[in-house]
């Protein structure tokens, strides 16, 4: 398996623009997670899905952030409008089972908002 | 939510040295993982270890769930071991991984 795939790997945009990050989980994994990593806050969970349904979005920082999973092999994280404080590395991860299973992380998308 | 503390925050090693990293957590856990974030930012799974002991090459890990801590051992360290090591846990009531702040390891040739 190719592992978790994320695109783009790097994104530079200007404040106010819409940003869409993409993720393809490992085939057969029922859980998909979006994380954000910053120097100030470390790694934090934003939202997770089970069987394409959002289960917990309590980590989403504000309404400018939204995530969807239209099918088992694709998810998006959208920021609209983007702000400089959104600059971070965004990771997608997937697992076969909730909790008692290894989460596998993608390579991340490094977002810079100017 | 569950609290995760890692120590030490930074570790500088000479190539060939051994080291121990510690992870303390504040509640019972359903899942505990150790990750290595390499200098390119990739998060690599090292161990899934909510309890017991596991070994993989020069790395091994032990989790004592009843005492709420886990240890990661690096033996005969190499420069490629440099990076940040994270411990992450979730609790049976909250299946969300919470990460520690990490231990930054620098191995010098």
mmCIF file with all atom_site columns, C-alpha atoms in Angstrom:
data_model
loop_
_atom_site.group_PDB
_atom_site.id
_atom_site.type_symbol
_atom_site.label_atom_id
_atom_site.label_alt_id
_atom_site.label_comp_id
_atom_site.label_asym_id
_atom_site.label_entity_id
_atom_site.label_seq_id
_atom_site.pdbx_PDB_ins_code
_atom_site.Cartn_x
_atom_site.Cartn_y
_atom_site.Cartn_z
_atom_site.occupancy
_atom_site.B_iso_or_equiv
_atom_site.pdbx_formal_charge
_atom_site.auth_seq_id
_atom_site.auth_comp_id
_atom_site.auth_asym_id
_atom_site.auth_atom_id
_atom_site.pdbx_PDB_model_num
ATOM 1   C CA . UNK A 1 1   ? 0.000   0.000  0.000  1.00 0.00 ? 1   UNK A CA 1
ATOM 2   C CA . UNK A 1 2   ? 1.187   3.517  -0.768 1.00 0.00 ? 2   UNK A CA 1
ATOM 3   C CA . UNK A 1 3   ? 0.309   4.777  2.672  1.00 0.00 ? 3   UNK A CA 1
ATOM 4   C CA . UNK A 1 4   ? -1.672  7.907  3.395  1.00 0.00 ? 4   UNK A CA 1
ATOM 5   C CA . UNK A 1 5   ? -1.378  10.378 0.529  1.00 0.00 ? 5   UNK A CA 1
ATOM 6   C CA . UNK A 1 6   ? -1.695  14.120 0.972  1.00 0.00 ? 6   UNK A CA 1
ATOM 7   C CA . UNK A 1 7   ? -1.654  16.944 -1.520 1.00 0.00 ? 7   UNK A CA 1
ATOM 8   C CA . UNK A 1 8   ? -0.305  19.454 -2.030 1.00 0.00 ? 8   UNK A CA 1
ATOM 9   C CA . UNK A 1 9   ? 2.892   18.988 -0.029 1.00 0.00 ? 9   UNK A CA 1
ATOM 10  C CA . UNK A 1 10  ? 3.457   22.720 0.145  1.00 0.00 ? 10  UNK A CA 1
ATOM 11  C CA . UNK A 1 11  ? 0.998   25.559 -0.253 1.00 0.00 ? 11  UNK A CA 1
ATOM 12  C CA . UNK A 1 12  ? 1.723   29.262 -0.181 1.00 0.00 ? 12  UNK A CA 1
ATOM 13  C CA . UNK A 1 13  ? -1.226  31.595 -0.403 1.00 0.00 ? 13  UNK A CA 1
ATOM 14  C CA . UNK A 1 14  ? -2.264  35.089 0.477  1.00 0.00 ? 14  UNK A CA 1
ATOM 15  C CA . UNK A 1 15  ? -4.512  36.074 3.313  1.00 0.00 ? 15  UNK A CA 1
ATOM 16  C CA . UNK A 1 16  ? -8.161  35.857 2.384  1.00 0.00 ? 16  UNK A CA 1
ATOM 17  C CA . UNK A 1 17  ? -7.749  33.122 -0.195 1.00 0.00 ? 17  UNK A CA 1
ATOM 18  C CA . UNK A 1 18  ? -9.460  29.744 0.001  1.00 0.00 ? 18  UNK A CA 1
ATOM 19  C CA . UNK A 1 19  ? -7.200  26.778 0.683  1.00 0.00 ? 19  UNK A CA 1
ATOM 20  C CA . UNK A 1 20  ? -8.112  23.138 0.097  1.00 0.00 ? 20  UNK A CA 1
ATOM 21  C CA . UNK A 1 21  ? -5.998  20.296 1.430  1.00 0.00 ? 21  UNK A CA 1
ATOM 22  C CA . UNK A 1 22  ? -6.543  16.755 0.239  1.00 0.00 ? 22  UNK A CA 1
ATOM 23  C CA . UNK A 1 23  ? -6.076  13.322 1.719  1.00 0.00 ? 23  UNK A CA 1
ATOM 24  C CA . UNK A 1 24  ? -6.373  9.746  0.521  1.00 0.00 ? 24  UNK A CA 1
ATOM 25  C CA . UNK A 1 25  ? -6.394  7.270  3.434  1.00 0.00 ? 25  UNK A CA 1
ATOM 26  C CA . UNK A 1 26  ? -5.016  3.756  3.387  1.00 0.00 ? 26  UNK A CA 1
ATOM 27  C CA . UNK A 1 27  ? -7.449  1.443  1.648  1.00 0.00 ? 27  UNK A CA 1
ATOM 28  C CA . UNK A 1 28  ? -9.655  -0.432 4.098  1.00 0.00 ? 28  UNK A CA 1
ATOM 29  C CA . UNK A 1 29  ? -9.167  2.020  6.948  1.00 0.00 ? 29  UNK A CA 1
ATOM 30  C CA . UNK A 1 30  ? -12.456 3.171  8.452  1.00 0.00 ? 30  UNK A CA 1
ATOM 31  C CA . UNK A 1 31  ? -11.126 6.122  10.427 1.00 0.00 ? 31  UNK A CA 1
ATOM 32  C CA . UNK A 1 32  ? -9.618  9.307  9.072  1.00 0.00 ? 32  UNK A CA 1
ATOM 33  C CA . UNK A 1 33  ? -8.092  12.074 11.186 1.00 0.00 ? 33  UNK A CA 1
ATOM 34  C CA . UNK A 1 34  ? -6.939  15.612 10.439 1.00 0.00 ? 34  UNK A CA 1
ATOM 35  C CA . UNK A 1 35  ? -4.221  17.120 12.670 1.00 0.00 ? 35  UNK A CA 1
ATOM 36  C CA . UNK A 1 36  ? -2.423  20.444 12.738 1.00 0.00 ? 36  UNK A CA 1
ATOM 37  C CA . UNK A 1 37  ? 1.110   21.003 13.974 1.00 0.00 ? 37  UNK A CA 1
ATOM 38  C CA . UNK A 1 38  ? 2.412   24.397 15.082 1.00 0.00 ? 38  UNK A CA 1
ATOM 39  C CA . UNK A 1 39  ? 5.343   25.439 17.203 1.00 0.00 ? 39  UNK A CA 1
ATOM 40  C CA . UNK A 1 40  ? 3.045   27.031 19.749 1.00 0.00 ? 40  UNK A CA 1
ATOM 41  C CA . UNK A 1 41  ? 0.436   24.285 20.125 1.00 0.00 ? 41  UNK A CA 1
ATOM 42  C CA . UNK A 1 42  ? 2.241   21.168 18.969 1.00 0.00 ? 42  UNK A CA 1
ATOM 43  C CA . UNK A 1 43  ? 0.172   18.429 17.326 1.00 0.00 ? 43  UNK A CA 1
ATOM 44  C CA . UNK A 1 44  ? -3.569  18.762 17.820 1.00 0.00 ? 44  UNK A CA 1
ATOM 45  C CA . UNK A 1 45  ? -6.504  16.830 16.439 1.00 0.00 ? 45  UNK A CA 1
ATOM 46  C CA . UNK A 1 46  ? -8.921  18.916 14.380 1.00 0.00 ? 46  UNK A CA 1
ATOM 47  C CA . UNK A 1 47  ? -11.578 16.415 13.308 1.00 0.00 ? 47  UNK A CA 1
ATOM 48  C CA . UNK A 1 48  ? -12.056 12.727 12.678 1.00 0.00 ? 48  UNK A CA 1
ATOM 49  C CA . UNK A 1 49  ? -14.364 10.632 10.514 1.00 0.00 ? 49  UNK A CA 1
ATOM 50  C CA . UNK A 1 50  ? -15.682 7.100  10.793 1.00 0.00 ? 50  UNK A CA 1
ATOM 51  C CA . UNK A 1 51  ? -17.018 5.485  7.637  1.00 0.00 ? 51  UNK A CA 1
ATOM 52  C CA . UNK A 1 52  ? -17.054 8.930  5.966  1.00 0.00 ? 52  UNK A CA 1
ATOM 53  C CA . UNK A 1 53  ? -19.156 10.491 8.755  1.00 0.00 ? 53  UNK A CA 1
ATOM 54  C CA . UNK A 1 54  ? -17.683 13.292 10.900 1.00 0.00 ? 54  UNK A CA 1
ATOM 55  C CA . UNK A 1 55  ? -17.654 12.078 14.509 1.00 0.00 ? 55  UNK A CA 1
ATOM 56  C CA . UNK A 1 56  ? -15.882 14.796 16.459 1.00 0.00 ? 56  UNK A CA 1
ATOM 57  C CA . UNK A 1 57  ? -15.018 18.244 15.142 1.00 0.00 ? 57  UNK A CA 1
ATOM 58  C CA . UNK A 1 58  ? -14.419 19.875 18.510 1.00 0.00 ? 58  UNK A CA 1
ATOM 59  C CA . UNK A 1 59  ? -10.837 20.611 17.541 1.00 0.00 ? 59  UNK A CA 1
ATOM 60  C CA . UNK A 1 60  ? -11.731 22.690 14.498 1.00 0.00 ? 60  UNK A CA 1
ATOM 61  C CA . UNK A 1 61  ? -10.533 26.157 15.450 1.00 0.00 ? 61  UNK A CA 1
ATOM 62  C CA . UNK A 1 62  ? -13.353 28.191 13.948 1.00 0.00 ? 62  UNK A CA 1
ATOM 63  C CA . UNK A 1 63  ? -16.006 28.362 11.253 1.00 0.00 ? 63  UNK A CA 1
ATOM 64  C CA . UNK A 1 64  ? -13.443 29.209 8.612  1.00 0.00 ? 64  UNK A CA 1
ATOM 65  C CA . UNK A 1 65  ? -12.399 25.564 8.757  1.00 0.00 ? 65  UNK A CA 1
ATOM 66  C CA . UNK A 1 66  ? -14.493 22.794 7.229  1.00 0.00 ? 66  UNK A CA 1
ATOM 67  C CA . UNK A 1 67  ? -13.803 19.155 6.374  1.00 0.00 ? 67  UNK A CA 1
ATOM 68  C CA . UNK A 1 68  ? -15.597 16.650 4.216  1.00 0.00 ? 68  UNK A CA 1
ATOM 69  C CA . UNK A 1 69  ? -15.242 13.011 3.313  1.00 0.00 ? 69  UNK A CA 1
ATOM 70  C CA . UNK A 1 70  ? -17.432 12.310 0.268  1.00 0.00 ? 70  UNK A CA 1
ATOM 71  C CA . UNK A 1 71  ? -16.220 8.710  -0.027 1.00 0.00 ? 71  UNK A CA 1
ATOM 72  C CA . UNK A 1 72  ? -13.977 6.168  1.671  1.00 0.00 ? 72  UNK A CA 1
ATOM 73  C CA . UNK A 1 73  ? -10.915 7.161  -0.325 1.00 0.00 ? 73  UNK A CA 1
ATOM 74  C CA . UNK A 1 74  ? -10.950 10.947 -0.206 1.00 0.00 ? 74  UNK A CA 1
ATOM 75  C CA . UNK A 1 75  ? -11.189 13.770 2.291  1.00 0.00 ? 75  UNK A CA 1
ATOM 76  C CA . UNK A 1 76  ? -10.681 17.521 2.136  1.00 0.00 ? 76  UNK A CA 1
ATOM 77  C CA . UNK A 1 77  ? -9.890  20.177 4.699  1.00 0.00 ? 77  UNK A CA 1
ATOM 78  C CA . UNK A 1 78  ? -10.858 23.652 3.570  1.00 0.00 ? 78  UNK A CA 1
ATOM 79  C CA . UNK A 1 79  ? -9.953  27.021 5.040  1.00 0.00 ? 79  UNK A CA 1
ATOM 80  C CA . UNK A 1 80  ? -11.951 29.984 3.819  1.00 0.00 ? 80  UNK A CA 1
ATOM 81  C CA . UNK A 1 81  ? -10.842 32.721 4.186  1.00 0.00 ? 81  UNK A CA 1
ATOM 82  C CA . UNK A 1 82  ? -7.291  31.880 5.189  1.00 0.00 ? 82  UNK A CA 1
ATOM 83  C CA . UNK A 1 83  ? -5.344  33.954 7.722  1.00 0.00 ? 83  UNK A CA 1
ATOM 84  C CA . UNK A 1 84  ? -1.600  34.119 8.536  1.00 0.00 ? 84  UNK A CA 1
ATOM 85  C CA . UNK A 1 85  ? -2.207  32.351 11.868 1.00 0.00 ? 85  UNK A CA 1
ATOM 86  C CA . UNK A 1 86  ? -3.397  29.299 9.912  1.00 0.00 ? 86  UNK A CA 1
ATOM 87  C CA . UNK A 1 87  ? 0.180   28.704 8.773  1.00 0.00 ? 87  UNK A CA 1
ATOM 88  C CA . UNK A 1 88  ? 1.102   25.230 9.996  1.00 0.00 ? 88  UNK A CA 1
ATOM 89  C CA . UNK A 1 89  ? 1.702   21.679 8.871  1.00 0.00 ? 89  UNK A CA 1
ATOM 90  C CA . UNK A 1 90  ? -1.537  19.787 8.384  1.00 0.00 ? 90  UNK A CA 1
ATOM 91  C CA . UNK A 1 91  ? -1.424  16.005 8.708  1.00 0.00 ? 91  UNK A CA 1
ATOM 92  C CA . UNK A 1 92  ? -3.962  13.439 7.688  1.00 0.00 ? 92  UNK A CA 1
ATOM 93  C CA . UNK A 1 93  ? -3.928  10.009 9.349  1.00 0.00 ? 93  UNK A CA 1
ATOM 94  C CA . UNK A 1 94  ? -5.984  6.861  9.039  1.00 0.00 ? 94  UNK A CA 1
ATOM 95  C CA . UNK A 1 95  ? -6.562  3.709  11.037 1.00 0.00 ? 95  UNK A CA 1
ATOM 96  C CA . UNK A 1 96  ? -8.476  0.468  10.709 1.00 0.00 ? 96  UNK A CA 1
ATOM 97  C CA . UNK A 1 97  ? -10.132 0.736  14.081 1.00 0.00 ? 97  UNK A CA 1
ATOM 98  C CA . UNK A 1 98  ? -10.827 3.470  16.551 1.00 0.00 ? 98  UNK A CA 1
ATOM 99  C CA . UNK A 1 99  ? -8.543  3.679  19.535 1.00 0.00 ? 99  UNK A CA 1
ATOM 100 C CA . UNK A 1 100 ? -7.016  0.241  19.748 1.00 0.00 ? 100 UNK A CA 1
ATOM 101 C CA . UNK A 1 101 ? -5.109  0.484  16.513 1.00 0.00 ? 101 UNK A CA 1
ATOM 102 C CA . UNK A 1 102 ? -2.137  2.221  14.979 1.00 0.00 ? 102 UNK A CA 1
ATOM 103 C CA . UNK A 1 103 ? -2.763  5.539  13.258 1.00 0.00 ? 103 UNK A CA 1
ATOM 104 C CA . UNK A 1 104 ? -0.698  6.008  10.111 1.00 0.00 ? 104 UNK A CA 1
ATOM 105 C CA . UNK A 1 105 ? 0.202   9.535  9.138  1.00 0.00 ? 105 UNK A CA 1
ATOM 106 C CA . UNK A 1 106 ? 0.599   11.097 5.733  1.00 0.00 ? 106 UNK A CA 1
ATOM 107 C CA . UNK A 1 107 ? 3.585   13.291 4.832  1.00 0.00 ? 107 UNK A CA 1
ATOM 108 C CA . UNK A 1 108 ? 1.729   16.479 5.709  1.00 0.00 ? 108 UNK A CA 1
ATOM 109 C CA . UNK A 1 109 ? 0.946   19.711 3.889  1.00 0.00 ? 109 UNK A CA 1
ATOM 110 C CA . UNK A 1 110 ? 3.011   22.722 4.880  1.00 0.00 ? 110 UNK A CA 1
ATOM 111 C CA . UNK A 1 111 ? 0.718   25.753 4.587  1.00 0.00 ? 111 UNK A CA 1
ATOM 112 C CA . UNK A 1 112 ? 2.035   29.291 4.561  1.00 0.00 ? 112 UNK A CA 1
ATOM 113 C CA . UNK A 1 113 ? -0.456  32.150 4.528  1.00 0.00 ? 113 UNK A CA 1
ATOM 114 C CA . UNK A 1 114 ? 1.132   35.492 3.742  1.00 0.00 ? 114 UNK A CA 1
ATOM 115 C CA . UNK B 2 1   ? -8.688  15.584 28.376 1.00 0.00 ? 1   UNK B CA 1
ATOM 116 C CA . UNK B 2 2   ? -5.788  13.299 29.094 1.00 0.00 ? 2   UNK B CA 1
ATOM 117 C CA . UNK B 2 3   ? -2.448  14.965 29.843 1.00 0.00 ? 3   UNK B CA 1
ATOM 118 C CA . UNK B 2 4   ? 0.795   13.711 28.324 1.00 0.00 ? 4   UNK B CA 1
ATOM 119 C CA . UNK B 2 5   ? 4.225   14.743 29.596 1.00 0.00 ? 5   UNK B CA 1
ATOM 120 C CA . UNK B 2 6   ? 7.466   13.785 27.944 1.00 0.00 ? 6   UNK B CA 1
ATOM 121 C CA . UNK B 2 7   ? 10.969  14.032 29.318 1.00 0.00 ? 7   UNK B CA 1
ATOM 122 C CA . UNK B 2 8   ? 13.575  15.167 28.770 1.00 0.00 ? 8   UNK B CA 1
ATOM 123 C CA . UNK B 2 9   ? 12.599  17.927 26.331 1.00 0.00 ? 9   UNK B CA 1
ATOM 124 C CA . UNK B 2 10  ? 16.006  17.791 24.654 1.00 0.00 ? 10  UNK B CA 1
ATOM 125 C CA . UNK B 2 11  ? 18.698  15.154 24.458 1.00 0.00 ? 11  UNK B CA 1
ATOM 126 C CA . UNK B 2 12  ? 22.136  15.354 22.865 1.00 0.00 ? 12  UNK B CA 1
ATOM 127 C CA . UNK B 2 13  ? 23.917  12.078 22.306 1.00 0.00 ? 13  UNK B CA 1
ATOM 128 C CA . UNK B 2 14  ? 27.220  10.943 20.947 1.00 0.00 ? 14  UNK B CA 1
ATOM 129 C CA . UNK B 2 15  ? 26.896  8.318  18.253 1.00 0.00 ? 15  UNK B CA 1
ATOM 130 C CA . UNK B 2 16  ? 26.853  4.876  19.836 1.00 0.00 ? 16  UNK B CA 1
ATOM 131 C CA . UNK B 2 17  ? 25.336  5.990  23.136 1.00 0.00 ? 17  UNK B CA 1
ATOM 132 C CA . UNK B 2 18  ? 22.162  4.593  24.671 1.00 0.00 ? 18  UNK B CA 1
ATOM 133 C CA . UNK B 2 19  ? 19.236  6.670  25.920 1.00 0.00 ? 19  UNK B CA 1
ATOM 134 C CA . UNK B 2 20  ? 15.825  6.453  27.550 1.00 0.00 ? 20  UNK B CA 1
ATOM 135 C CA . UNK B 2 21  ? 12.862  8.706  26.812 1.00 0.00 ? 21  UNK B CA 1
ATOM 136 C CA . UNK B 2 22  ? 9.900   8.857  29.148 1.00 0.00 ? 22  UNK B CA 1
ATOM 137 C CA . UNK B 2 23  ? 6.186   9.505  28.663 1.00 0.00 ? 23  UNK B CA 1
ATOM 138 C CA . UNK B 2 24  ? 3.833   10.032 31.612 1.00 0.00 ? 24  UNK B CA 1
ATOM 139 C CA . UNK B 2 25  ? 0.079   10.177 31.145 1.00 0.00 ? 25  UNK B CA 1
ATOM 140 C CA . UNK B 2 26  ? -2.688  11.226 33.476 1.00 0.00 ? 26  UNK B CA 1
ATOM 141 C CA . UNK B 2 27  ? -5.350  8.542  32.967 1.00 0.00 ? 27  UNK B CA 1
ATOM 142 C CA . UNK B 2 28  ? -5.847  4.986  31.783 1.00 0.00 ? 28  UNK B CA 1
ATOM 143 C CA . UNK B 2 29  ? -5.268  4.600  28.070 1.00 0.00 ? 29  UNK B CA 1
ATOM 144 C CA . UNK B 2 30  ? -6.721  2.632  25.207 1.00 0.00 ? 30  UNK B CA 1
ATOM 145 C CA . UNK B 2 31  ? -3.957  3.453  22.778 1.00 0.00 ? 31  UNK B CA 1
ATOM 146 C CA . UNK B 2 32  ? -0.350  4.552  23.159 1.00 0.00 ? 32  UNK B CA 1
ATOM 147 C CA . UNK B 2 33  ? 1.943   5.143  20.240 1.00 0.00 ? 33  UNK B CA 1
ATOM 148 C CA . UNK B 2 34  ? 5.515   6.341  19.853 1.00 0.00 ? 34  UNK B CA 1
ATOM 149 C CA . UNK B 2 35  ? 6.404   8.329  16.748 1.00 0.00 ? 35  UNK B CA 1
ATOM 150 C CA . UNK B 2 36  ? 9.619   9.647  15.299 1.00 0.00 ? 36  UNK B CA 1
ATOM 151 C CA . UNK B 2 37  ? 9.397   12.905 13.365 1.00 0.00 ? 37  UNK B CA 1
ATOM 152 C CA . UNK B 2 38  ? 12.412  13.064 11.118 1.00 0.00 ? 38  UNK B CA 1
ATOM 153 C CA . UNK B 2 39  ? 14.121  16.284 10.033 1.00 0.00 ? 39  UNK B CA 1
ATOM 154 C CA . UNK B 2 40  ? 11.912  16.333 6.909  1.00 0.00 ? 40  UNK B CA 1
ATOM 155 C CA . UNK B 2 41  ? 8.793   16.420 9.051  1.00 0.00 ? 41  UNK B CA 1
ATOM 156 C CA . UNK B 2 42  ? 7.527   12.919 8.379  1.00 0.00 ? 42  UNK B CA 1
ATOM 157 C CA . UNK B 2 43  ? 5.827   11.197 11.326 1.00 0.00 ? 43  UNK B CA 1
ATOM 158 C CA . UNK B 2 44  ? 6.940   7.597  11.464 1.00 0.00 ? 44  UNK B CA 1
ATOM 159 C CA . UNK B 2 45  ? 5.186   5.016  13.630 1.00 0.00 ? 45  UNK B CA 1
ATOM 160 C CA . UNK B 2 46  ? 7.603   3.308  15.949 1.00 0.00 ? 46  UNK B CA 1
ATOM 161 C CA . UNK B 2 47  ? 5.399   1.342  18.321 1.00 0.00 ? 47  UNK B CA 1
ATOM 162 C CA . UNK B 2 48  ? 1.776   0.761  19.164 1.00 0.00 ? 48  UNK B CA 1
ATOM 163 C CA . UNK B 2 49  ? 2.168   -0.195 22.814 1.00 0.00 ? 49  UNK B CA 1
ATOM 164 C CA . UNK B 2 50  ? -0.710  0.409  25.284 1.00 0.00 ? 50  UNK B CA 1
ATOM 165 C CA . UNK B 2 51  ? 0.949   -2.149 27.568 1.00 0.00 ? 51  UNK B CA 1
ATOM 166 C CA . UNK B 2 52  ? 3.884   -4.524 27.695 1.00 0.00 ? 52  UNK B CA 1
ATOM 167 C CA . UNK B 2 53  ? 7.226   -4.480 25.927 1.00 0.00 ? 53  UNK B CA 1
ATOM 168 C CA . UNK B 2 54  ? 8.156   -4.479 22.261 1.00 0.00 ? 54  UNK B CA 1
ATOM 169 C CA . UNK B 2 55  ? 11.434  -4.374 20.378 1.00 0.00 ? 55  UNK B CA 1
ATOM 170 C CA . UNK B 2 56  ? 12.300  -3.358 16.867 1.00 0.00 ? 56  UNK B CA 1
ATOM 171 C CA . UNK B 2 57  ? 15.991  -3.441 16.065 1.00 0.00 ? 57  UNK B CA 1
ATOM 172 C CA . UNK B 2 58  ? 17.837  -0.917 18.206 1.00 0.00 ? 58  UNK B CA 1
ATOM 173 C CA . UNK B 2 59  ? 14.593  0.506  19.555 1.00 0.00 ? 59  UNK B CA 1
ATOM 174 C CA . UNK B 2 60  ? 12.434  -0.926 22.276 1.00 0.00 ? 60  UNK B CA 1
ATOM 175 C CA . UNK B 2 61  ? 9.514   0.340  24.331 1.00 0.00 ? 61  UNK B CA 1
ATOM 176 C CA . UNK B 2 62  ? 7.859   -0.569 27.586 1.00 0.00 ? 62  UNK B CA 1
ATOM 177 C CA . UNK B 2 63  ? 4.503   0.649  28.871 1.00 0.00 ? 63  UNK B CA 1
ATOM 178 C CA . UNK B 2 64  ? 3.444   0.122  32.480 1.00 0.00 ? 64  UNK B CA 1
ATOM 179 C CA . UNK B 2 65  ? -0.218  0.989  32.166 1.00 0.00 ? 65  UNK B CA 1
ATOM 180 C CA . UNK B 2 66  ? -0.981  0.600  35.884 1.00 0.00 ? 66  UNK B CA 1
ATOM 181 C CA . UNK B 2 67  ? 1.653   3.231  36.692 1.00 0.00 ? 67  UNK B CA 1
ATOM 182 C CA . UNK B 2 68  ? 0.791   5.407  33.686 1.00 0.00 ? 68  UNK B CA 1
ATOM 183 C CA . UNK B 2 69  ? 4.123   5.684  31.977 1.00 0.00 ? 69  UNK B CA 1
ATOM 184 C CA . UNK B 2 70  ? 5.952   4.449  28.922 1.00 0.00 ? 70  UNK B CA 1
ATOM 185 C CA . UNK B 2 71  ? 9.655   4.330  28.116 1.00 0.00 ? 71  UNK B CA 1
ATOM 186 C CA . UNK B 2 72  ? 11.374  4.356  24.745 1.00 0.00 ? 72  UNK B CA 1
ATOM 187 C CA . UNK B 2 73  ? 14.914  2.980  24.616 1.00 0.00 ? 73  UNK B CA 1
ATOM 188 C CA . UNK B 2 74  ? 17.379  3.839  21.904 1.00 0.00 ? 74  UNK B CA 1
ATOM 189 C CA . UNK B 2 75  ? 20.499  1.702  21.876 1.00 0.00 ? 75  UNK B CA 1
ATOM 190 C CA . UNK B 2 76  ? 23.711  2.311  19.932 1.00 0.00 ? 76  UNK B CA 1
ATOM 191 C CA . UNK B 2 77  ? 22.323  5.588  18.626 1.00 0.00 ? 77  UNK B CA 1
ATOM 192 C CA . UNK B 2 78  ? 23.061  6.689  15.064 1.00 0.00 ? 78  UNK B CA 1
ATOM 193 C CA . UNK B 2 79  ? 22.853  10.112 13.453 1.00 0.00 ? 79  UNK B CA 1
ATOM 194 C CA . UNK B 2 80  ? 19.731  8.962  11.622 1.00 0.00 ? 80  UNK B CA 1
ATOM 195 C CA . UNK B 2 81  ? 18.000  8.678  15.004 1.00 0.00 ? 81  UNK B CA 1
ATOM 196 C CA . UNK B 2 82  ? 17.992  12.469 15.254 1.00 0.00 ? 82  UNK B CA 1
ATOM 197 C CA . UNK B 2 83  ? 14.599  14.132 15.272 1.00 0.00 ? 83  UNK B CA 1
ATOM 198 C CA . UNK B 2 84  ? 11.655  14.571 17.602 1.00 0.00 ? 84  UNK B CA 1
ATOM 199 C CA . UNK B 2 85  ? 10.108  11.620 19.405 1.00 0.00 ? 85  UNK B CA 1
ATOM 200 C CA . UNK B 2 86  ? 6.443   11.918 20.297 1.00 0.00 ? 86  UNK B CA 1
ATOM 201 C CA . UNK B 2 87  ? 4.304   9.899  22.625 1.00 0.00 ? 87  UNK B CA 1
ATOM 202 C CA . UNK B 2 88  ? 0.558   9.951  21.907 1.00 0.00 ? 88  UNK B CA 1
ATOM 203 C CA . UNK B 2 89  ? -2.275  8.438  23.916 1.00 0.00 ? 89  UNK B CA 1
ATOM 204 C CA . UNK B 2 90  ? -6.027  8.225  23.951 1.00 0.00 ? 90  UNK B CA 1
ATOM 205 C CA . UNK B 2 91  ? -8.353  7.115  26.705 1.00 0.00 ? 91  UNK B CA 1
ATOM 206 C CA . UNK B 2 92  ? -11.142 4.523  26.554 1.00 0.00 ? 92  UNK B CA 1
ATOM 207 C CA . UNK B 2 93  ? -13.688 7.338  26.872 1.00 0.00 ? 93  UNK B CA 1
ATOM 208 C CA . UNK B 2 94  ? -12.154 9.594  24.285 1.00 0.00 ? 94  UNK B CA 1
ATOM 209 C CA . UNK B 2 95  ? -10.692 7.979  21.192 1.00 0.00 ? 95  UNK B CA 1
ATOM 210 C CA . UNK B 2 96  ? -8.712  11.037 20.223 1.00 0.00 ? 96  UNK B CA 1
ATOM 211 C CA . UNK B 2 97  ? -4.946  10.898 20.283 1.00 0.00 ? 97  UNK B CA 1
ATOM 212 C CA . UNK B 2 98  ? -3.327  13.529 22.482 1.00 0.00 ? 98  UNK B CA 1
ATOM 213 C CA . UNK B 2 99  ? 0.328   14.179 21.797 1.00 0.00 ? 99  UNK B CA 1
ATOM 214 C CA . UNK B 2 100 ? 3.073   15.099 24.199 1.00 0.00 ? 100 UNK B CA 1
ATOM 215 C CA . UNK B 2 101 ? 5.362   18.007 23.456 1.00 0.00 ? 101 UNK B CA 1
ATOM 216 C CA . UNK B 2 102 ? 8.077   15.650 22.250 1.00 0.00 ? 102 UNK B CA 1
ATOM 217 C CA . UNK B 2 103 ? 11.721  14.964 23.006 1.00 0.00 ? 103 UNK B CA 1
ATOM 218 C CA . UNK B 2 104 ? 14.187  16.452 20.533 1.00 0.00 ? 104 UNK B CA 1
ATOM 219 C CA . UNK B 2 105 ? 17.092  14.064 20.057 1.00 0.00 ? 105 UNK B CA 1
ATOM 220 C CA . UNK B 2 106 ? 20.329  15.129 18.414 1.00 0.00 ? 106 UNK B CA 1
ATOM 221 C CA . UNK B 2 107 ? 22.898  12.437 17.721 1.00 0.00 ? 107 UNK B CA 1
ATOM 222 C CA . UNK B 2 108 ? 26.382  13.735 16.939 1.00 0.00 ? 108 UNK B CA 1
ATOM 223 C CA . UNK B 2 109 ? 28.939  11.809 14.903 1.00 0.00 ? 109 UNK B CA 1
#
